[in-house]
Short mmCIF file of N, CA, C and O in Angstrom, two decimals:
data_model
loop_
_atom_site.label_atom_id
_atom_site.label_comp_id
_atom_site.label_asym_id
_atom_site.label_seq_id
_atom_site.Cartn_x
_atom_site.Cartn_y
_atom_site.Cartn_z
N UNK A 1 7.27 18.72 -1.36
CA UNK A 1 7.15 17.47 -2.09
C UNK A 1 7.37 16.28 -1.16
O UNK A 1 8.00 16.36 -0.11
N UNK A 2 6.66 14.92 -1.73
CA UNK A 2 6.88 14.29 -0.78
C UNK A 2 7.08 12.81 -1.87
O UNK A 2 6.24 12.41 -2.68
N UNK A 3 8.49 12.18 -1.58
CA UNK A 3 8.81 11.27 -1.62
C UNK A 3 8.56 9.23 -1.42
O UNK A 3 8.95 8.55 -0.47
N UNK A 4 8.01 8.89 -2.30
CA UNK A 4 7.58 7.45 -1.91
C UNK A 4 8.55 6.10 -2.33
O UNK A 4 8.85 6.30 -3.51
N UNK A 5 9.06 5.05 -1.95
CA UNK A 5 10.46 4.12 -2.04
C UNK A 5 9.83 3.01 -1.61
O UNK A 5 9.79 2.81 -0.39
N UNK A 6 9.36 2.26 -2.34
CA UNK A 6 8.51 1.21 -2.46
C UNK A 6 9.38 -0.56 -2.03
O UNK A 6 9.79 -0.91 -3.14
N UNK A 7 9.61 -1.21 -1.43
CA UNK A 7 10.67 -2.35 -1.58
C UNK A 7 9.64 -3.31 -0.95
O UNK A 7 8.54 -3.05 -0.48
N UNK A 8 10.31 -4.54 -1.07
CA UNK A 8 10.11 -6.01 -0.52
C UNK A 8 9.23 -7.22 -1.50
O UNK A 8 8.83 -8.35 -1.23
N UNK A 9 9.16 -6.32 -2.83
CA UNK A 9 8.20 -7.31 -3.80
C UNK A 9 9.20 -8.69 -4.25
O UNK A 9 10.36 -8.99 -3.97
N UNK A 10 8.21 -9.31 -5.05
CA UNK A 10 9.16 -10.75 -5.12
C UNK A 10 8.44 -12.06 -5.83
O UNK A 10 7.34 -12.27 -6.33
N UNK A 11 9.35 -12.63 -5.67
CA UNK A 11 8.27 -13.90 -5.74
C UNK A 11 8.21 -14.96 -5.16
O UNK A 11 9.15 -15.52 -4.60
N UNK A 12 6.79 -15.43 -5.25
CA UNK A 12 6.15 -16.23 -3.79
C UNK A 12 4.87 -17.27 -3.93
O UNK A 12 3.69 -16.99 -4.12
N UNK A 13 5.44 -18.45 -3.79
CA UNK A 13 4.05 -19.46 -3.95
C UNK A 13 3.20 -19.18 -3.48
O UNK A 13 3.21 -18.58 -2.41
N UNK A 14 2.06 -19.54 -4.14
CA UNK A 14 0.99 -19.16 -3.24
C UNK A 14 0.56 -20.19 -1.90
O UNK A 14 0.84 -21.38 -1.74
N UNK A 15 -0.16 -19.33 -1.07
CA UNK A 15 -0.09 -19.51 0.07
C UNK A 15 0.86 -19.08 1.12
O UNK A 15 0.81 -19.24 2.34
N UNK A 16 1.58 -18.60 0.48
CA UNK A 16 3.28 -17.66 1.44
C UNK A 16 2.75 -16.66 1.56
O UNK A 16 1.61 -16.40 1.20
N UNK A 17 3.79 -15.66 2.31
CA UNK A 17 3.46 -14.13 3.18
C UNK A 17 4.91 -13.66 2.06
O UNK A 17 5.80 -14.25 1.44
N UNK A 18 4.44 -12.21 2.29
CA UNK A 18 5.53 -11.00 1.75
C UNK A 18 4.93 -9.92 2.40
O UNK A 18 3.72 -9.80 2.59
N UNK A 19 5.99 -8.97 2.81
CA UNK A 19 6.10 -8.16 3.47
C UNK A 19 6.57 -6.40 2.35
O UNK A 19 7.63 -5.99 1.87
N UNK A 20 5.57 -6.02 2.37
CA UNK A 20 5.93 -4.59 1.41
C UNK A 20 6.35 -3.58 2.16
O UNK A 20 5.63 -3.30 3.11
N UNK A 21 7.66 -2.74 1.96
CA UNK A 21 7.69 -1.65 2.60
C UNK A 21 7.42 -0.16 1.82
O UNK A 21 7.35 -0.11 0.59
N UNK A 22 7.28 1.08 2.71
CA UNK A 22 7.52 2.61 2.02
C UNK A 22 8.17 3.33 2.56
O UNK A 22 7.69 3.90 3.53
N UNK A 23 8.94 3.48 2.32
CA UNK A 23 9.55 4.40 2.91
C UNK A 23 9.17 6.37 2.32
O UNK A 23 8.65 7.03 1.42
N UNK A 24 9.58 6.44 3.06
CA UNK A 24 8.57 7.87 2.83
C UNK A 24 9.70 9.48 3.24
O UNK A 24 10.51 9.58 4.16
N UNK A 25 9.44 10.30 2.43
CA UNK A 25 10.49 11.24 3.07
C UNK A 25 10.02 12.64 2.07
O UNK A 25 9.22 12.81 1.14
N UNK A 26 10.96 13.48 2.80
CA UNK A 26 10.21 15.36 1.92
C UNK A 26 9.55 15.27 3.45
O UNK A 26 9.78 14.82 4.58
N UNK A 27 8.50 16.08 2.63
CA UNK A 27 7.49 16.68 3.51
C UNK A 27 6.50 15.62 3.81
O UNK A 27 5.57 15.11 3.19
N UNK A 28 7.12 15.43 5.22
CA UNK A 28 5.91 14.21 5.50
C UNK A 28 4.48 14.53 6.63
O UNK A 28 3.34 14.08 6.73
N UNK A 29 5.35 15.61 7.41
CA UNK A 29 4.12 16.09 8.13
C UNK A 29 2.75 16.77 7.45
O UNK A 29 1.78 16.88 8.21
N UNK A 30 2.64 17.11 6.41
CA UNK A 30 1.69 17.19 5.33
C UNK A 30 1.08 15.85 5.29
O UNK A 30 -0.14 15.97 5.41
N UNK A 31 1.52 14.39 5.15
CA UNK A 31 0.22 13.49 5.16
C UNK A 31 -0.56 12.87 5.90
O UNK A 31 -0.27 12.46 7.03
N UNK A 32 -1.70 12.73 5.32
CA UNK A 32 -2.89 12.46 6.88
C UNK A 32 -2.93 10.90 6.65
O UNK A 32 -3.00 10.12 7.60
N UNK A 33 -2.86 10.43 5.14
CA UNK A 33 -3.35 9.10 4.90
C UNK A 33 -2.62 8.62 3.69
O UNK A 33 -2.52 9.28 2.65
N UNK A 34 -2.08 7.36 3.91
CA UNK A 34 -1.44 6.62 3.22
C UNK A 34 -1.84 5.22 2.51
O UNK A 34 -2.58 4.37 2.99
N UNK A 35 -1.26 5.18 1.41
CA UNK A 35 -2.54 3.81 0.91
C UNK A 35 -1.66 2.78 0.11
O UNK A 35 -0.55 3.19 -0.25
N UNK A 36 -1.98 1.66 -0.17
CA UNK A 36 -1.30 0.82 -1.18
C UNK A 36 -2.34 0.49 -2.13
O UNK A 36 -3.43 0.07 -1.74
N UNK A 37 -2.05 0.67 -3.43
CA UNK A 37 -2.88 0.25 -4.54
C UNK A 37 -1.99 -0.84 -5.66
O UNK A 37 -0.77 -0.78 -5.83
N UNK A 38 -2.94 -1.84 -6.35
CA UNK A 38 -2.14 -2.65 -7.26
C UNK A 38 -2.66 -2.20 -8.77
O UNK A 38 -3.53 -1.36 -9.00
N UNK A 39 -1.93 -2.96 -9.73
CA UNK A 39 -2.17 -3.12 -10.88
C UNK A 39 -1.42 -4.53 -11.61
O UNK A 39 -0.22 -4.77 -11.73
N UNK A 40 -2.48 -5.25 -11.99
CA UNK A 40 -2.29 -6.56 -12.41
C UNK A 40 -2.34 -6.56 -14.46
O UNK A 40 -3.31 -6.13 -15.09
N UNK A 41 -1.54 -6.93 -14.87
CA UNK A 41 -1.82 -7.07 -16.46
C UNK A 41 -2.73 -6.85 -16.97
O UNK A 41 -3.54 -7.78 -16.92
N UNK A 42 -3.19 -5.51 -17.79
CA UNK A 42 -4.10 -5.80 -18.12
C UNK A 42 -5.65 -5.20 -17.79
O UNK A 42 -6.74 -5.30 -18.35
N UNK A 43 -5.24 -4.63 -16.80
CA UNK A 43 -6.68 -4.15 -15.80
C UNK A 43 -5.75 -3.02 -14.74
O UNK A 43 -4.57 -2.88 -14.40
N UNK A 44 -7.34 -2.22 -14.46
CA UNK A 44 -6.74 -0.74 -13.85
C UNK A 44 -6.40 -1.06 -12.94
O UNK A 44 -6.36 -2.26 -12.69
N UNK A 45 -5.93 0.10 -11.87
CA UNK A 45 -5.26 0.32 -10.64
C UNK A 45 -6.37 0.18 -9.94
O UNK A 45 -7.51 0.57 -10.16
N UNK A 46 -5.91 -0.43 -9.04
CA UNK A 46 -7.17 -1.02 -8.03
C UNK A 46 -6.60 -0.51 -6.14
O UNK A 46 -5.44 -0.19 -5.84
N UNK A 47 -7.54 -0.55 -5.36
CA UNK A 47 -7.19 0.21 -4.00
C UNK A 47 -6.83 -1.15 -3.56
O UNK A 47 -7.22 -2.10 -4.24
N UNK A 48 -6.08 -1.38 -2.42
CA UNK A 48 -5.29 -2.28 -1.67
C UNK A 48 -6.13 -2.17 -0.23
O UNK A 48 -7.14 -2.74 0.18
N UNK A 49 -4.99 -0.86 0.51
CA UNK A 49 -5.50 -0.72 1.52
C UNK A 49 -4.96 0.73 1.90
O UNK A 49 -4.27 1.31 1.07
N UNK A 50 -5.28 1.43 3.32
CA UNK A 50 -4.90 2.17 3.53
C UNK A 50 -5.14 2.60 5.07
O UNK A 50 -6.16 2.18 5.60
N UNK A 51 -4.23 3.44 5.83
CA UNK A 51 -4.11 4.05 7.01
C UNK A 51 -4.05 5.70 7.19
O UNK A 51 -3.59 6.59 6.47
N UNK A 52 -4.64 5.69 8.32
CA UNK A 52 -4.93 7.33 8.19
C UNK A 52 -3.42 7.43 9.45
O UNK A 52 -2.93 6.42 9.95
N UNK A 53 -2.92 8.86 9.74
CA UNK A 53 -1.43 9.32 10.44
C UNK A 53 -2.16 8.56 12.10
O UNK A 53 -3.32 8.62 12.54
N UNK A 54 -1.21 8.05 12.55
CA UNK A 54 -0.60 7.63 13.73
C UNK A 54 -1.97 6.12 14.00
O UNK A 54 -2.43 5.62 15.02
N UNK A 55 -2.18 5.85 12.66
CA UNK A 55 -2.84 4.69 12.69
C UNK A 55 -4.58 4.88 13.40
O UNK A 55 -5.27 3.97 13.85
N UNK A 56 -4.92 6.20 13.32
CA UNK A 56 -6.31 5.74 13.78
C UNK A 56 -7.21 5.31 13.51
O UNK A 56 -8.14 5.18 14.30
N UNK A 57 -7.24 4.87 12.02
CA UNK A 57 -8.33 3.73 11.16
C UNK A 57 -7.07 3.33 9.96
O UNK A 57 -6.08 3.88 9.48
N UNK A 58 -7.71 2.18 9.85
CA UNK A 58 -7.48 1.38 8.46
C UNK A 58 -8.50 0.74 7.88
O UNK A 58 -9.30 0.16 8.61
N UNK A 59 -8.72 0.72 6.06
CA UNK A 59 -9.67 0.57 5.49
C UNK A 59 -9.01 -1.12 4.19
O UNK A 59 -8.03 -1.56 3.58
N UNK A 60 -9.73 -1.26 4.35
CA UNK A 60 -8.97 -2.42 3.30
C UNK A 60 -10.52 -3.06 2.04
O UNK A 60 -11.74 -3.00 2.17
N UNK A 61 -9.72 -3.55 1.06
CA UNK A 61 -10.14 -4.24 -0.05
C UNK A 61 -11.11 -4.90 0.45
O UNK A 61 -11.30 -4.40 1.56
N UNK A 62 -12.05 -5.98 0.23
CA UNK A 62 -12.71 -6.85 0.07
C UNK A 62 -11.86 -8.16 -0.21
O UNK A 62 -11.97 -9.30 0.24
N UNK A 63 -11.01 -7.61 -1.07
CA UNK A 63 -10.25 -8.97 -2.08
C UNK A 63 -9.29 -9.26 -0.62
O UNK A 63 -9.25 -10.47 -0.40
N UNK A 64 -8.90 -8.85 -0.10
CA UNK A 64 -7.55 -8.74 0.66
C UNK A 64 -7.86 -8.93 2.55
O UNK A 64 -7.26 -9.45 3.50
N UNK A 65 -9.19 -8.15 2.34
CA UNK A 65 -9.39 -8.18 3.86
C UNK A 65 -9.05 -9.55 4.56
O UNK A 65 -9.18 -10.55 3.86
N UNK A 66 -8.62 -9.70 5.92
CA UNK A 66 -8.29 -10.63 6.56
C UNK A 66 -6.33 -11.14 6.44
O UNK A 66 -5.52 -11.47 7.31
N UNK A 67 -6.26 -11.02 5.27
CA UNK A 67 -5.05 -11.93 4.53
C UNK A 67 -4.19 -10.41 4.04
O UNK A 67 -3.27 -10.58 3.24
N UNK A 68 -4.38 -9.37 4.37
CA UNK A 68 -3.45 -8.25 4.55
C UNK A 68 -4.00 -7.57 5.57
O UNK A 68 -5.17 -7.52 5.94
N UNK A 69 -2.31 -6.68 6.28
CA UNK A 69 -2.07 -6.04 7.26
C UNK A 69 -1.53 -4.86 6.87
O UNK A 69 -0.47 -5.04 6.27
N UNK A 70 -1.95 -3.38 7.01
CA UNK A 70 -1.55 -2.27 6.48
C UNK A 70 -1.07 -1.73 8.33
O UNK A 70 -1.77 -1.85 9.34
N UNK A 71 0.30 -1.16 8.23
CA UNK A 71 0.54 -0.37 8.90
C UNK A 71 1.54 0.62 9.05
O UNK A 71 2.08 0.97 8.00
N UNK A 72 1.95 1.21 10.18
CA UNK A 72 2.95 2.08 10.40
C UNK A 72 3.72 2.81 10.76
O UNK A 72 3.10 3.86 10.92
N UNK A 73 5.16 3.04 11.11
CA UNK A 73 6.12 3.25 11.89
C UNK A 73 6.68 4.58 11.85
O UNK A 73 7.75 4.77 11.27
N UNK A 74 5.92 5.74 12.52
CA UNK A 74 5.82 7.41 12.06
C UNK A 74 7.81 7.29 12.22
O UNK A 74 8.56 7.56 11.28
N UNK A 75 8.21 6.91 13.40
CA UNK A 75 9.74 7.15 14.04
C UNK A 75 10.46 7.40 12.80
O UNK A 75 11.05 8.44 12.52
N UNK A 76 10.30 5.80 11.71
CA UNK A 76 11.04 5.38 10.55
C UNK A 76 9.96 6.15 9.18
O UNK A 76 9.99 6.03 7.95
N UNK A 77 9.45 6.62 9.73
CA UNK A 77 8.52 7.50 8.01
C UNK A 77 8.01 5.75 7.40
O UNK A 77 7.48 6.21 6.39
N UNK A 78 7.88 4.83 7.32
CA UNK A 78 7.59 3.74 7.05
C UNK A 78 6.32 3.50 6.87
O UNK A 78 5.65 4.15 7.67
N UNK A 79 5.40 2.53 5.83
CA UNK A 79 4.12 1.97 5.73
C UNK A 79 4.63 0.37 5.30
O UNK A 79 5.52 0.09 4.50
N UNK A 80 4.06 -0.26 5.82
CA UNK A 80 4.15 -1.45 5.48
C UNK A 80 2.60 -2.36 5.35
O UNK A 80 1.47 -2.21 5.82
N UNK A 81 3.36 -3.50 4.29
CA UNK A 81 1.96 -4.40 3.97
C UNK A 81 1.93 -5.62 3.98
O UNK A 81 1.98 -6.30 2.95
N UNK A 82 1.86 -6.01 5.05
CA UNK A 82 2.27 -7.52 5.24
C UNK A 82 1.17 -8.22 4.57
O UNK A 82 0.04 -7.93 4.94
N UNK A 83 1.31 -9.11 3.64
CA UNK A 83 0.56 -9.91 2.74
C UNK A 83 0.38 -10.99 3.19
O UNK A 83 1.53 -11.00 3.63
N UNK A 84 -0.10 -12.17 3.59
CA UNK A 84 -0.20 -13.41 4.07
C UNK A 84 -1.14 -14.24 3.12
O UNK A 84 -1.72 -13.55 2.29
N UNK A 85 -1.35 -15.33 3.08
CA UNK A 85 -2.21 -16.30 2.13
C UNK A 85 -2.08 -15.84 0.63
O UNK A 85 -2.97 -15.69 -0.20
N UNK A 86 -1.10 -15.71 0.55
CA UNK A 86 -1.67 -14.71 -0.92
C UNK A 86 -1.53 -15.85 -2.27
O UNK A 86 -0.86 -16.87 -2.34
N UNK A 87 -2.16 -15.41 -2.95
CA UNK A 87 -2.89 -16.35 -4.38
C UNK A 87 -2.36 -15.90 -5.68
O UNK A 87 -1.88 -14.77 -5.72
N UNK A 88 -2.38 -16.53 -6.60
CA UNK A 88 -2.05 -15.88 -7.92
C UNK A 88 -2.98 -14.44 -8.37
O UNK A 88 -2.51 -13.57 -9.10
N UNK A 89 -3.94 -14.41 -7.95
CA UNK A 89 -4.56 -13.24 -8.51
C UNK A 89 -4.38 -12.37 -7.16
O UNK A 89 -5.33 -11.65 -6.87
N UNK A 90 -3.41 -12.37 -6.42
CA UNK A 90 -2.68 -10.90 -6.00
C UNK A 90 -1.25 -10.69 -6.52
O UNK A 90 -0.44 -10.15 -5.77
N UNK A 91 -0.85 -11.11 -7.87
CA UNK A 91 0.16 -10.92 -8.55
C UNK A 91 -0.48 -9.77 -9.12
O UNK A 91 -1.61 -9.57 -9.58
N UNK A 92 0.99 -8.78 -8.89
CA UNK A 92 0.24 -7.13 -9.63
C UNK A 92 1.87 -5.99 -9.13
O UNK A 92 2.85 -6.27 -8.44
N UNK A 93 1.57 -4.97 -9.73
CA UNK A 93 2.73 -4.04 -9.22
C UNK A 93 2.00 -3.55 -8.52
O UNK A 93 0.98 -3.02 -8.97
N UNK A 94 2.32 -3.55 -7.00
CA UNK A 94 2.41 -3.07 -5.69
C UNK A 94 2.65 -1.33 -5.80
O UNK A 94 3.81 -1.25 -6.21
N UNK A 95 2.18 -0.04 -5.67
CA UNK A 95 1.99 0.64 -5.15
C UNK A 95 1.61 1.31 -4.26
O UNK A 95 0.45 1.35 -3.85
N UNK A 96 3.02 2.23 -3.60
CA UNK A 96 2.57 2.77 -2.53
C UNK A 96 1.98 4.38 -2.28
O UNK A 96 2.87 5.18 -2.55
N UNK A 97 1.12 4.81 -1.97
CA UNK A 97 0.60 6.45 -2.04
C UNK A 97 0.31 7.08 -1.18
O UNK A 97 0.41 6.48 -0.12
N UNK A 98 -0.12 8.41 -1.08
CA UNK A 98 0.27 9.20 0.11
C UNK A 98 -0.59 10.61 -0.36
O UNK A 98 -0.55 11.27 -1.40
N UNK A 99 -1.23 10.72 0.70
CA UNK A 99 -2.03 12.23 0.67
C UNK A 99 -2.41 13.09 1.45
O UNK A 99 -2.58 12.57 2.56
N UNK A 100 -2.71 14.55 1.45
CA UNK A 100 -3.00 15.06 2.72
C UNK A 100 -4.79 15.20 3.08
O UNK A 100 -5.31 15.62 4.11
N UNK A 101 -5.32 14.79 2.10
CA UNK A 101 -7.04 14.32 2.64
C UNK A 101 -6.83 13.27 3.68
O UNK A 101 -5.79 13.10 4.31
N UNK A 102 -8.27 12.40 3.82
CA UNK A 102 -9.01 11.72 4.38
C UNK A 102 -9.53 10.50 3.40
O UNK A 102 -10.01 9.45 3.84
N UNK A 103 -9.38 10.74 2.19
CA UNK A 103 -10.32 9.25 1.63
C UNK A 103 -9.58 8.82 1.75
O UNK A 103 -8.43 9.19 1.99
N UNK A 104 -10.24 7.44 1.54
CA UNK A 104 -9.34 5.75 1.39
C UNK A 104 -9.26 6.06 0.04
O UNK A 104 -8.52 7.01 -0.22
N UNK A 105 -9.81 5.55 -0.85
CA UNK A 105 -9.45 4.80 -2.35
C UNK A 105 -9.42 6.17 -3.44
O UNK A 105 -9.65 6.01 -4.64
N UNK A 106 -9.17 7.24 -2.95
CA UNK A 106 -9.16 8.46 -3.66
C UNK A 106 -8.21 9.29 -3.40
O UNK A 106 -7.58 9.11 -2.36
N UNK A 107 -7.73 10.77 -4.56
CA UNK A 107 -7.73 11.85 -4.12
C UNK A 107 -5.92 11.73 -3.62
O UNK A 107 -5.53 12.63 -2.87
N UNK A 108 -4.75 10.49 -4.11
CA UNK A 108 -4.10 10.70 -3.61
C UNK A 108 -2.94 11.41 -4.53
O UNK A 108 -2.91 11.50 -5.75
N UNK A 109 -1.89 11.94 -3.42
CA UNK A 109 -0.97 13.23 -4.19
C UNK A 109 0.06 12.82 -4.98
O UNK A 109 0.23 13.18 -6.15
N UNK A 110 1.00 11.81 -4.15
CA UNK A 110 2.20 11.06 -4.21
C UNK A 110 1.90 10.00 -4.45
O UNK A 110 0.93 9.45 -3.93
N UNK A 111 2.96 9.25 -5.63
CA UNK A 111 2.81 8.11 -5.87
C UNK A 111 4.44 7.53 -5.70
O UNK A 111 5.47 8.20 -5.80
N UNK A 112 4.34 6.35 -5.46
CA UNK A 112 6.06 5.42 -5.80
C UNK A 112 6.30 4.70 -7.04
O UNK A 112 5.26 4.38 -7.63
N UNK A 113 7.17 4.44 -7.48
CA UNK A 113 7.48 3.41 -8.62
C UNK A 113 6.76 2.20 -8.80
O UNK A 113 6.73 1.69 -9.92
N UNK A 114 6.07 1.58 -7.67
CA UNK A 114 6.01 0.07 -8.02
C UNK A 114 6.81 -0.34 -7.70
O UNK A 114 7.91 0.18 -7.90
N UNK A 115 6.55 -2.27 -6.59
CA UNK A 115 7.12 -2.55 -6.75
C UNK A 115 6.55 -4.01 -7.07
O UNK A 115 5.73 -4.44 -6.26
N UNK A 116 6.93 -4.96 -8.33
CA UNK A 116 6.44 -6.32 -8.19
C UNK A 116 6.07 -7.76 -7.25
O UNK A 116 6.87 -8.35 -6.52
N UNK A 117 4.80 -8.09 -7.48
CA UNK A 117 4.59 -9.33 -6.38
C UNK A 117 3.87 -10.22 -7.44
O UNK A 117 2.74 -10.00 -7.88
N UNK A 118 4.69 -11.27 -7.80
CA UNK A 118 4.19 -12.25 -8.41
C UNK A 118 4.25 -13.94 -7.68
O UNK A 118 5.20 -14.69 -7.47
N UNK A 119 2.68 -14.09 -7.43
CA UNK A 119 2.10 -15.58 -6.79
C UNK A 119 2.36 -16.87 -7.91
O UNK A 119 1.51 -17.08 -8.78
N UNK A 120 3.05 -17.33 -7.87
CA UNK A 120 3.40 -18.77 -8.18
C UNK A 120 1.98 -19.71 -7.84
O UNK A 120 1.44 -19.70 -6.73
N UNK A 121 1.55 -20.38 -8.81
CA UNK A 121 0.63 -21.64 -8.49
C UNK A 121 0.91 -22.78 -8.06
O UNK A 121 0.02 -23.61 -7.89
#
């Protein structure tokens, strides 16, 4: 089994940065690719972004590209999502996920709690 611990959500005018962490633990050498997905009021779970093990691609949103940073710190089991420019419509619960495939926006095993990021206007 493998363990996901989601922190750093908050709240944040827009145009500010936040920084998401995962911490990650169990069986971690089992995952190849790790992802963050949101969910905003109202509307489904949507893909964020994601990294494949020891960082050799990252795939990101459309909505997000440029103005998020997905990465990760194997030493500390860690994924992080540094958010920058961010707007009211990236207010959403922050999820972090984890799998032993290859897709980006699919197919994943482990999920975390959520954690909230709400953009101030």
């Amino acid at each position: 089994q493998v363990q996901l611990v989601e922190s750093g959500g908050g709240l944040v005018q827009a145009g500010g940065s936040l920084t998401l962490s995962c911490a990650v633990s169990g069986r971690t050498f089992s995952i190849y690719t790790m992802g963050w997905f949101r969910q905003a009021p109202g509307k489904e779970r949507e893909f964020v972004a994601a990294i494949r093990k020891f960082g050799i691609s990252t795939h990101y949103a459309d909505s997000v590209k440029g103005r998020f940073t997905i990465s990760g710190d194997n030493g500390k089991n860690t994924v992080y999502l540094q958010m920058n420019s961010l707007k009211p419509e990236d207010t959403a619960v922050y999820y972090c996920a984890a799998q032993r495939g290859q897709d980006y926006s699919g197919g994943y095993d482990y999920w975390g709690q959520g954690t909230q990021v709400t953009v101030s206007s």
